[in-house]
Every structure is written in C-alpha cells, then in structure tokens.
Amino acid sequence: MSPTVNAYFTRSVGMGLPEVQTVIETFDYCSKNLFCCYDGHRVTTLMWESPFGFDNTVFMAHTSCANMFLHVLGVEDKNTNKGMTLIAQAIGVLGRPLAGQDPGRVQNVCYEAVGEQIDLRSFWSRGSQPGGDVFNWKALSQSKYNFLIVRPFIFPRLLDVAPSRTAHFETVELNNQDKLTTLPLDILHVLLPYLPVTSYLSLVSTCRFLRLHALTTFQPNARRLVLDIPWSLPLPADLSLMSPSMTAKVPDREKTPHTADWLLYLSHIHCTSSMRARRWIWALADNLKDTYLAQRATSPVINPATPEYKALQEALERAFELAETELIPAGQCERQVVAVAW
C-alpha cells in the first residue's frame, strides 16, 4: 500500500449522536479501537467498538465513502442545521453498525447483494477484546478484490480529441448500400439518446464512418451518457481531497466543453480500479439510503411522541450550539495526528 493510499485509509468520518458531538466530524485512526480529532483547540477521541454491544458502535466511513453517502442522502451542506439534522436522523434510523462478528456493518443491509456482490467478511478475524478485530489487508491485496485498495476519487483525465484518433478516418468512404450510415445525421441524432452505454458503444464500433462521428459530431451524446452515470464525475467534496494538479485534469459538468473526448472518458471510467471501486461504493451508498427510507416511517427517532425523538432533538440542540462556538466548521478538523498503518 502506497503512503498516499495508506493516508486515505487511516482517515475516516464519524457520524451520529451522541458519540460525535457535532453530528459529523473527521477523525484519524490512532489504534485498533481509537479514533481522534484535533481542531487546534480541542481533542476528541472515539472508541469505535465498546464492550456494551452494537448500539454503541460509532458509524465510521472513509472520507470519499462518506461524501458519496451524504450526496445520495441529499445532504447539501453538512455544516448547516438542516444538514446536521438529516445526518443525525439517518444514522438514528439505520442504527449503529454491528460489532462482534460483523464489525462496522450497518444493520439490515446485505452488502453481498449490492453492486458486484463483494464479500469482505473472510478478511476479518476476531480479536480478544472489543475493537481488537483485525482486517487482513495483505490477503485483500492478493485476492480478486485487490482493486478496492485505491482512493476512489482518482478520476481519468478528460482531454481534447487527439488528432491521431481521427487521422486514419479522413479517407472514410460512404457505403451507399448501408441503410444506417446513409440516414441523415439528424435522424441518427434523434435515435442516439435511446441507446444505453453498451448499445451505443456497439453501434459506433460497427464501421469507420460511425467511429469518425463518435469522435466528432457524436461527442455530445457520449457526454450525456457520462453525465447520466452518477459516480462518473467528482463531487464538490471530492475536489477538496485532490491536489491542484489533480483538479485541473478532471472534467467539470458545466465548464468542460462538449467537444472534448467524452467517448474516451466514457471508456476509461469503466476500466480503472479507482472507478470500479467508486461504482461499488456508490451502489452501497444507494442501498443505505434505500434502507433508511424504508425504515424511516416506523422509526421511533422520527416519531415526535417517542422518547427517542425527544432525546435526538435535545442532542441536536447541543450539537448546534457546539458547532456555533467552534472556531472552524464541524467536520473540518485539520490533520494533526500521524496515523499508523493498518
């Protein structure tokens, strides 16, 4: 594991009341069962798994995973009262992640049925005390799931169409016997939006004529296909994890022109390990949101007549007051602790 990847995996976002006093905060991994955050004035420590059962296990997620979860949940700004309330309610409805044999797994979520149906349970081994569970990173790196040991916010570069990509199509001759390629381009433009990614790529691979248009006049359609894939572009929160040199190379939904090589980008996002991991994490985030919505109507933390609702509201009021007195916004601790390798 490289130093940059190790640094990513040793930083996490904790969510939920009452353990995370400001509802959401960024923590560093300090030991097998301890996370901490130092904002320049105050040190916060959290015990991930306590000896009192899964109800006291803290909801922790790697930074990019947390960003995706908050996005699909509909949290526009995690530092506002509205954002903090939605996060606290979601974690309260979902319940604390499990401990013991299933450390960190959210209740009622079947991880192995989501996306690529990845099962990571065999890489965990039980420790002799709470929080002593060990994840075997070496075994993961040697398994078919080794593509997961990446930072899932590393996106392919979106470049202009290189002249070399169209040079050998300059002498394309139209086959007058082909009913498809002899159609007016306006007709083809009407048909393209009805094609999913696989069908579109198959179509433009059938002949040199269509391949040339895929690299030129059909690029806006490739752009549309990319924008229709929710995990294909960086979220605003992802940009804060990148260096300036990285952000300069990633596509922008609004600013990147439709004439760029969106076709090549569409291919690359289905090829890299980082994007493959991101696609799986996004599917998990969607599943968490669906589980939250399914359980919300019957959850006591949403019913104003229950003690759980009143306790959550009181904890939220304290969190709002604490966030207002913080010198920096909740969830934005500066990295002060050198995290050890897992």
Short mmCIF file of C-alpha atoms in Angstrom, two decimals:
data_model
loop_
_atom_site.label_atom_id
_atom_site.label_comp_id
_atom_site.label_asym_id
_atom_site.label_seq_id
_atom_site.Cartn_x
_atom_site.Cartn_y
_atom_site.Cartn_z
CA MET A 1 0.00 0.00 0.00
CA SER A 2 1.46 3.34 -1.04
CA PRO A 3 1.80 6.19 1.51
CA THR A 4 -0.99 8.20 -0.15
CA VAL A 5 -3.38 5.24 -0.17
CA ASN A 6 -2.43 4.42 3.43
CA ALA A 7 -3.14 8.02 4.44
CA TYR A 8 -6.58 7.76 2.82
CA PHE A 9 -7.47 4.54 4.63
CA THR A 10 -6.31 5.88 8.02
CA ARG A 11 -8.69 8.84 7.93
CA SER A 12 -12.41 8.50 8.48
CA VAL A 13 -15.62 10.43 9.01
CA GLY A 14 -17.64 9.68 12.13
CA MET A 15 -21.39 10.39 12.15
CA GLY A 16 -24.25 10.25 14.60
CA LEU A 17 -25.25 11.43 18.05
CA PRO A 18 -24.37 11.34 20.86
CA GLU A 19 -20.83 9.98 20.30
CA VAL A 20 -19.98 12.58 17.62
CA GLN A 21 -20.94 15.73 19.47
CA THR A 22 -21.21 17.87 16.32
CA VAL A 23 -23.07 15.08 14.42
CA ILE A 24 -20.29 14.67 11.85
CA GLU A 25 -16.52 15.01 12.23
CA THR A 26 -13.33 13.87 10.53
CA PHE A 27 -11.09 11.57 12.57
CA ASP A 28 -7.69 9.93 12.31
CA TYR A 29 -7.13 6.28 13.09
CA CYS A 30 -4.91 6.08 16.17
CA SER A 31 -5.05 2.46 17.33
CA LYS A 32 -7.11 -0.69 16.85
CA ASN A 33 -10.14 0.79 18.58
CA LEU A 34 -9.46 4.51 18.88
CA PHE A 35 -10.08 7.44 16.55
CA CYS A 36 -9.16 11.02 17.37
CA CYS A 37 -9.51 14.54 16.03
CA TYR A 38 -7.62 17.69 16.95
CA ASP A 39 -9.02 21.00 15.66
CA GLY A 40 -6.22 23.15 17.06
CA HIS A 41 -8.00 23.74 20.37
CA ARG A 42 -9.81 20.58 21.37
CA VAL A 43 -9.01 16.88 21.17
CA THR A 44 -11.90 14.49 20.53
CA THR A 45 -11.42 10.76 20.91
CA LEU A 46 -13.85 8.00 19.99
CA MET A 47 -13.89 4.33 20.86
CA TRP A 48 -15.11 2.54 17.71
CA GLU A 49 -16.38 -0.65 19.35
CA SER A 50 -17.35 -0.63 23.01
CA PRO A 51 -17.96 -3.60 25.33
CA PHE A 52 -21.60 -2.57 25.70
CA GLY A 53 -22.95 -4.00 22.44
CA PHE A 54 -23.53 -2.84 18.89
CA ASP A 55 -25.78 0.07 19.93
CA ASN A 56 -22.65 1.97 20.96
CA THR A 57 -20.61 1.26 17.84
CA VAL A 58 -19.84 4.50 16.01
CA PHE A 59 -20.77 4.95 12.35
CA MET A 60 -17.40 5.47 10.60
CA ALA A 61 -16.71 5.73 6.87
CA HIS A 62 -13.67 6.55 4.77
CA THR A 63 -13.74 10.14 3.55
CA SER A 64 -14.80 9.54 -0.05
CA CYS A 65 -17.32 6.89 1.02
CA ALA A 66 -18.86 9.41 3.43
CA ASN A 67 -19.02 12.03 0.66
CA MET A 68 -20.94 9.65 -1.59
CA PHE A 69 -23.31 8.62 1.19
CA LEU A 70 -24.08 12.23 2.11
CA HIS A 71 -24.65 13.09 -1.55
CA VAL A 72 -27.16 10.31 -2.23
CA LEU A 73 -28.82 11.07 1.12
CA GLY A 74 -29.45 14.63 -0.09
CA VAL A 75 -27.21 16.49 2.36
CA GLU A 76 -26.25 19.70 0.54
CA ASP A 77 -24.17 21.18 3.36
CA LYS A 78 -23.15 19.07 6.34
CA ASN A 79 -22.28 22.16 8.39
CA THR A 80 -25.80 23.63 8.44
CA ASN A 81 -28.51 22.79 10.96
CA LYS A 82 -30.55 21.22 8.16
CA GLY A 83 -27.65 19.03 7.05
CA MET A 84 -26.75 18.00 10.60
CA THR A 85 -30.38 17.12 11.33
CA LEU A 86 -30.69 14.89 8.25
CA ILE A 87 -27.42 13.10 9.09
CA ALA A 88 -28.43 12.53 12.72
CA GLN A 89 -31.86 11.25 11.69
CA ALA A 90 -30.40 8.91 9.06
CA ILE A 91 -27.89 7.35 11.46
CA GLY A 92 -30.56 7.13 14.15
CA VAL A 93 -32.95 5.33 11.78
CA LEU A 94 -30.29 2.99 10.40
CA GLY A 95 -28.99 2.18 13.86
CA ARG A 96 -25.40 1.78 14.95
CA PRO A 97 -23.24 -0.50 12.82
CA LEU A 98 -22.75 -4.01 14.10
CA ALA A 99 -19.81 -5.18 16.17
CA GLY A 100 -18.51 -8.61 17.07
CA GLN A 101 -18.70 -10.96 14.09
CA ASP A 102 -19.77 -8.19 11.67
CA PRO A 103 -17.72 -5.14 12.63
CA GLY A 104 -18.82 -1.89 11.04
CA ARG A 105 -21.71 -3.35 9.03
CA VAL A 106 -24.96 -1.39 9.08
CA GLN A 107 -27.93 -3.41 10.28
CA ASN A 108 -30.41 -4.76 7.70
CA VAL A 109 -28.06 -4.09 4.77
CA CYS A 110 -26.95 -7.11 2.75
CA TYR A 111 -23.61 -5.91 1.43
CA GLU A 112 -23.04 -9.08 -0.59
CA ALA A 113 -26.15 -8.43 -2.72
CA VAL A 114 -25.11 -4.93 -3.80
CA GLY A 115 -23.27 -3.99 -6.99
CA GLU A 116 -20.58 -6.56 -7.75
CA GLN A 117 -21.73 -8.60 -4.73
CA ILE A 118 -18.38 -8.34 -2.96
CA ASP A 119 -17.98 -10.29 0.27
CA LEU A 120 -15.20 -9.00 2.55
CA ARG A 121 -16.17 -10.91 5.68
CA SER A 122 -13.44 -13.53 5.24
CA PHE A 123 -10.76 -10.84 5.61
CA TRP A 124 -11.82 -10.04 9.19
CA SER A 125 -10.60 -12.01 12.19
CA ARG A 126 -11.91 -11.62 15.74
CA GLY A 127 -9.75 -10.06 18.40
CA SER A 128 -9.63 -10.97 22.06
CA GLN A 129 -11.31 -7.73 23.16
CA PRO A 130 -13.74 -5.12 21.73
CA GLY A 131 -12.16 -3.23 18.87
CA GLY A 132 -9.41 -5.82 18.51
CA ASP A 133 -10.75 -7.20 15.23
CA VAL A 134 -8.09 -7.34 12.51
CA PHE A 135 -8.59 -6.74 8.80
CA ASN A 136 -6.11 -8.63 6.61
CA TRP A 137 -5.01 -6.05 4.04
CA LYS A 138 -2.28 -8.31 2.70
CA ALA A 139 -4.79 -11.06 1.91
CA LEU A 140 -7.07 -8.49 0.26
CA SER A 141 -4.19 -7.26 -1.92
CA GLN A 142 -3.64 -10.83 -3.13
CA SER A 143 -7.32 -11.54 -3.79
CA LYS A 144 -9.64 -10.79 -6.70
CA TYR A 145 -10.83 -7.76 -4.74
CA ASN A 146 -7.43 -6.05 -4.75
CA PHE A 147 -8.88 -3.25 -6.91
CA LEU A 148 -10.51 -1.92 -3.72
CA ILE A 149 -7.15 -0.78 -2.28
CA VAL A 150 -7.35 2.58 -4.03
CA ARG A 151 -8.52 6.11 -3.43
CA PRO A 152 -11.99 6.19 -5.06
CA PHE A 153 -11.71 9.84 -6.02
CA ILE A 154 -8.98 9.39 -8.64
CA PHE A 155 -10.66 10.14 -11.96
CA PRO A 156 -9.40 9.66 -15.52
CA ARG A 157 -8.27 12.77 -17.32
CA LEU A 158 -10.69 14.28 -19.85
CA LEU A 159 -8.69 15.52 -22.83
CA ASP A 160 -9.44 17.02 -26.21
CA VAL A 161 -9.75 14.60 -29.09
CA ALA A 162 -6.18 13.83 -30.15
CA PRO A 163 -5.55 14.35 -33.91
CA SER A 164 -4.09 10.85 -34.07
CA ARG A 165 -7.50 9.43 -33.08
CA THR A 166 -9.17 10.79 -36.22
CA ALA A 167 -6.28 10.89 -38.70
CA HIS A 168 -6.84 7.43 -40.17
CA PHE A 169 -10.56 8.16 -40.70
CA GLU A 170 -10.01 11.08 -43.09
CA THR A 171 -10.48 8.91 -46.17
CA VAL A 172 -13.69 7.22 -44.98
CA GLU A 173 -15.93 6.37 -47.91
CA LEU A 174 -19.67 6.11 -47.50
CA ASN A 175 -21.24 2.76 -48.36
CA ASN A 176 -24.36 3.71 -50.31
CA GLN A 177 -25.83 0.26 -49.73
CA ASP A 178 -25.84 0.65 -45.93
CA LYS A 179 -29.26 1.74 -44.69
CA LEU A 180 -27.91 3.01 -41.37
CA THR A 181 -24.97 5.13 -42.47
CA THR A 182 -26.91 6.65 -45.37
CA LEU A 183 -29.52 8.07 -42.99
CA PRO A 184 -29.38 11.85 -42.47
CA LEU A 185 -27.34 12.75 -39.40
CA ASP A 186 -30.39 14.45 -37.93
CA ILE A 187 -32.13 11.07 -37.82
CA LEU A 188 -29.15 9.44 -36.11
CA HIS A 189 -29.05 12.24 -33.53
CA VAL A 190 -32.69 11.53 -32.72
CA LEU A 191 -32.01 7.81 -32.26
CA LEU A 192 -28.84 8.04 -30.14
CA PRO A 193 -30.47 9.21 -26.86
CA TYR A 194 -32.47 5.97 -26.75
CA LEU A 195 -29.35 3.81 -26.66
CA PRO A 196 -27.77 2.72 -23.34
CA VAL A 197 -23.99 2.80 -22.99
CA THR A 198 -23.37 -0.76 -24.21
CA SER A 199 -25.63 -0.39 -27.25
CA TYR A 200 -24.14 2.98 -28.16
CA LEU A 201 -20.57 1.68 -27.98
CA SER A 202 -21.54 -1.34 -30.08
CA LEU A 203 -23.14 0.92 -32.68
CA VAL A 204 -20.20 3.27 -33.11
CA SER A 205 -17.83 0.29 -33.34
CA THR A 206 -19.58 -1.21 -36.37
CA CYS A 207 -17.78 0.81 -39.04
CA ARG A 208 -15.23 3.57 -39.60
CA PHE A 209 -17.92 6.04 -40.66
CA LEU A 210 -19.77 5.84 -37.34
CA ARG A 211 -16.49 5.73 -35.43
CA LEU A 212 -15.45 9.02 -37.00
CA HIS A 213 -18.73 10.64 -35.97
CA ALA A 214 -18.38 9.18 -32.48
CA LEU A 215 -15.09 11.06 -32.17
CA THR A 216 -16.53 14.29 -33.57
CA THR A 217 -20.21 15.08 -34.06
CA PHE A 218 -21.48 12.45 -31.59
CA GLN A 219 -19.31 13.60 -28.66
CA PRO A 220 -22.27 15.45 -27.05
CA ASN A 221 -24.07 12.11 -26.85
CA ALA A 222 -21.07 10.50 -25.12
CA ARG A 223 -21.10 13.44 -22.73
CA ARG A 224 -24.80 12.83 -22.00
CA LEU A 225 -24.07 9.17 -21.25
CA VAL A 226 -21.29 10.17 -18.85
CA LEU A 227 -23.48 12.70 -17.05
CA ASP A 228 -26.21 10.08 -16.66
CA ILE A 229 -23.80 7.92 -14.61
CA PRO A 230 -23.93 9.36 -11.07
CA TRP A 231 -20.47 8.17 -9.96
CA SER A 232 -18.65 9.23 -13.15
CA LEU A 233 -17.73 12.79 -12.13
CA PRO A 234 -16.20 14.17 -8.91
CA LEU A 235 -18.48 15.61 -6.27
CA PRO A 236 -17.62 19.05 -4.88
CA ALA A 237 -16.47 17.29 -1.70
CA ASP A 238 -14.15 15.08 -3.76
CA LEU A 239 -12.36 18.12 -5.13
CA SER A 240 -11.29 19.07 -1.61
CA LEU A 241 -9.41 15.74 -1.39
CA MET A 242 -7.41 16.42 -4.55
CA SER A 243 -4.26 18.40 -5.18
CA PRO A 244 -4.50 21.43 -7.53
CA SER A 245 -2.77 19.45 -10.27
CA MET A 246 -5.42 16.74 -9.97
CA THR A 247 -8.41 19.09 -10.01
CA ALA A 248 -7.10 20.77 -13.17
CA LYS A 249 -7.37 17.48 -15.08
CA VAL A 250 -10.80 16.21 -14.02
CA PRO A 251 -13.95 17.04 -16.00
CA ASP A 252 -16.40 19.68 -14.90
CA ARG A 253 -20.11 19.15 -15.52
CA GLU A 254 -20.65 22.78 -16.52
CA LYS A 255 -17.31 24.03 -17.83
CA THR A 256 -15.79 21.16 -19.83
CA PRO A 257 -16.83 21.63 -23.50
CA HIS A 258 -18.95 19.01 -25.23
CA THR A 259 -16.26 18.73 -27.92
CA ALA A 260 -13.80 17.10 -25.50
CA ASP A 261 -13.10 13.38 -25.87
CA TRP A 262 -16.07 12.21 -23.79
CA LEU A 263 -16.06 8.91 -25.68
CA LEU A 264 -12.58 8.08 -24.39
CA TYR A 265 -13.57 9.21 -20.88
CA LEU A 266 -16.67 7.01 -21.04
CA SER A 267 -14.38 4.08 -21.74
CA HIS A 268 -11.81 4.93 -19.08
CA ILE A 269 -14.31 5.20 -16.21
CA HIS A 270 -15.20 1.56 -16.84
CA CYS A 271 -11.56 0.43 -16.87
CA THR A 272 -9.71 1.86 -13.88
CA SER A 273 -9.58 0.28 -10.43
CA SER A 274 -10.47 3.55 -8.73
CA MET A 275 -13.64 3.94 -10.79
CA ARG A 276 -14.56 0.30 -10.29
CA ALA A 277 -14.27 0.73 -6.52
CA ARG A 278 -16.20 4.00 -6.72
CA ARG A 279 -19.04 2.33 -8.64
CA TRP A 280 -19.34 -0.35 -5.93
CA ILE A 281 -19.22 2.19 -3.07
CA TRP A 282 -21.87 4.31 -4.78
CA ALA A 283 -24.13 1.25 -5.01
CA LEU A 284 -23.63 0.66 -1.28
CA ALA A 285 -24.47 4.30 -0.54
CA ASP A 286 -27.66 3.98 -2.59
CA ASN A 287 -28.55 0.83 -0.67
CA LEU A 288 -28.01 2.59 2.66
CA LYS A 289 -30.28 5.41 1.53
CA ASP A 290 -32.99 2.95 0.43
CA THR A 291 -32.74 1.14 3.77
CA TYR A 292 -33.03 4.46 5.62
CA LEU A 293 -36.13 5.47 3.63
CA ALA A 294 -37.74 2.06 4.14
CA GLN A 295 -37.22 2.19 7.93
CA ARG A 296 -37.91 5.89 8.42
CA ALA A 297 -41.72 5.70 8.66
CA THR A 298 -41.66 3.28 11.61
CA SER A 299 -38.53 4.54 13.36
CA PRO A 300 -39.02 5.95 16.87
CA VAL A 301 -36.43 8.69 16.26
CA ILE A 302 -38.80 10.22 13.68
CA ASN A 303 -41.98 9.96 15.78
CA PRO A 304 -42.39 13.12 17.93
CA ALA A 305 -44.31 11.14 20.55
CA THR A 306 -41.39 8.88 21.46
CA PRO A 307 -38.56 9.37 24.00
CA GLU A 308 -36.04 8.54 21.23
CA TYR A 309 -37.24 11.51 19.17
CA LYS A 310 -37.01 13.88 22.12
CA ALA A 311 -33.52 12.62 23.03
CA LEU A 312 -32.34 13.15 19.45
CA GLN A 313 -33.75 16.69 19.34
CA GLU A 314 -32.04 17.59 22.61
CA ALA A 315 -28.74 16.18 21.36
CA LEU A 316 -29.17 18.15 18.12
CA GLU A 317 -29.71 21.40 20.03
CA ARG A 318 -26.47 20.82 21.92
CA ALA A 319 -24.72 19.99 18.63
CA PHE A 320 -25.97 23.23 17.04
CA GLU A 321 -24.68 25.26 19.99
CA LEU A 322 -21.32 23.50 19.92
CA ALA A 323 -20.96 23.96 16.16
CA GLU A 324 -21.68 27.69 16.52
CA THR A 325 -18.94 28.09 19.14
CA GLU A 326 -16.38 26.13 17.12
CA LEU A 327 -13.62 28.21 15.55
CA ILE A 328 -13.84 26.02 12.47
CA PRO A 329 -16.92 24.32 10.95
CA ALA A 330 -17.88 20.85 12.13
CA GLY A 331 -16.39 18.10 10.02
CA GLN A 332 -13.30 20.10 9.01
CA CYS A 333 -10.58 19.18 11.52
CA GLU A 334 -7.08 19.77 10.24
CA ARG A 335 -4.92 16.66 10.14
CA GLN A 336 -2.68 16.82 13.24
CA VAL A 337 -2.18 13.14 14.07
CA VAL A 338 0.19 10.89 12.18
CA ALA A 339 -1.90 7.76 11.60
CA VAL A 340 -0.28 4.35 11.82
CA ALA A 341 -0.52 1.78 9.03
CA TRP A 342 -3.28 -0.82 9.16
#
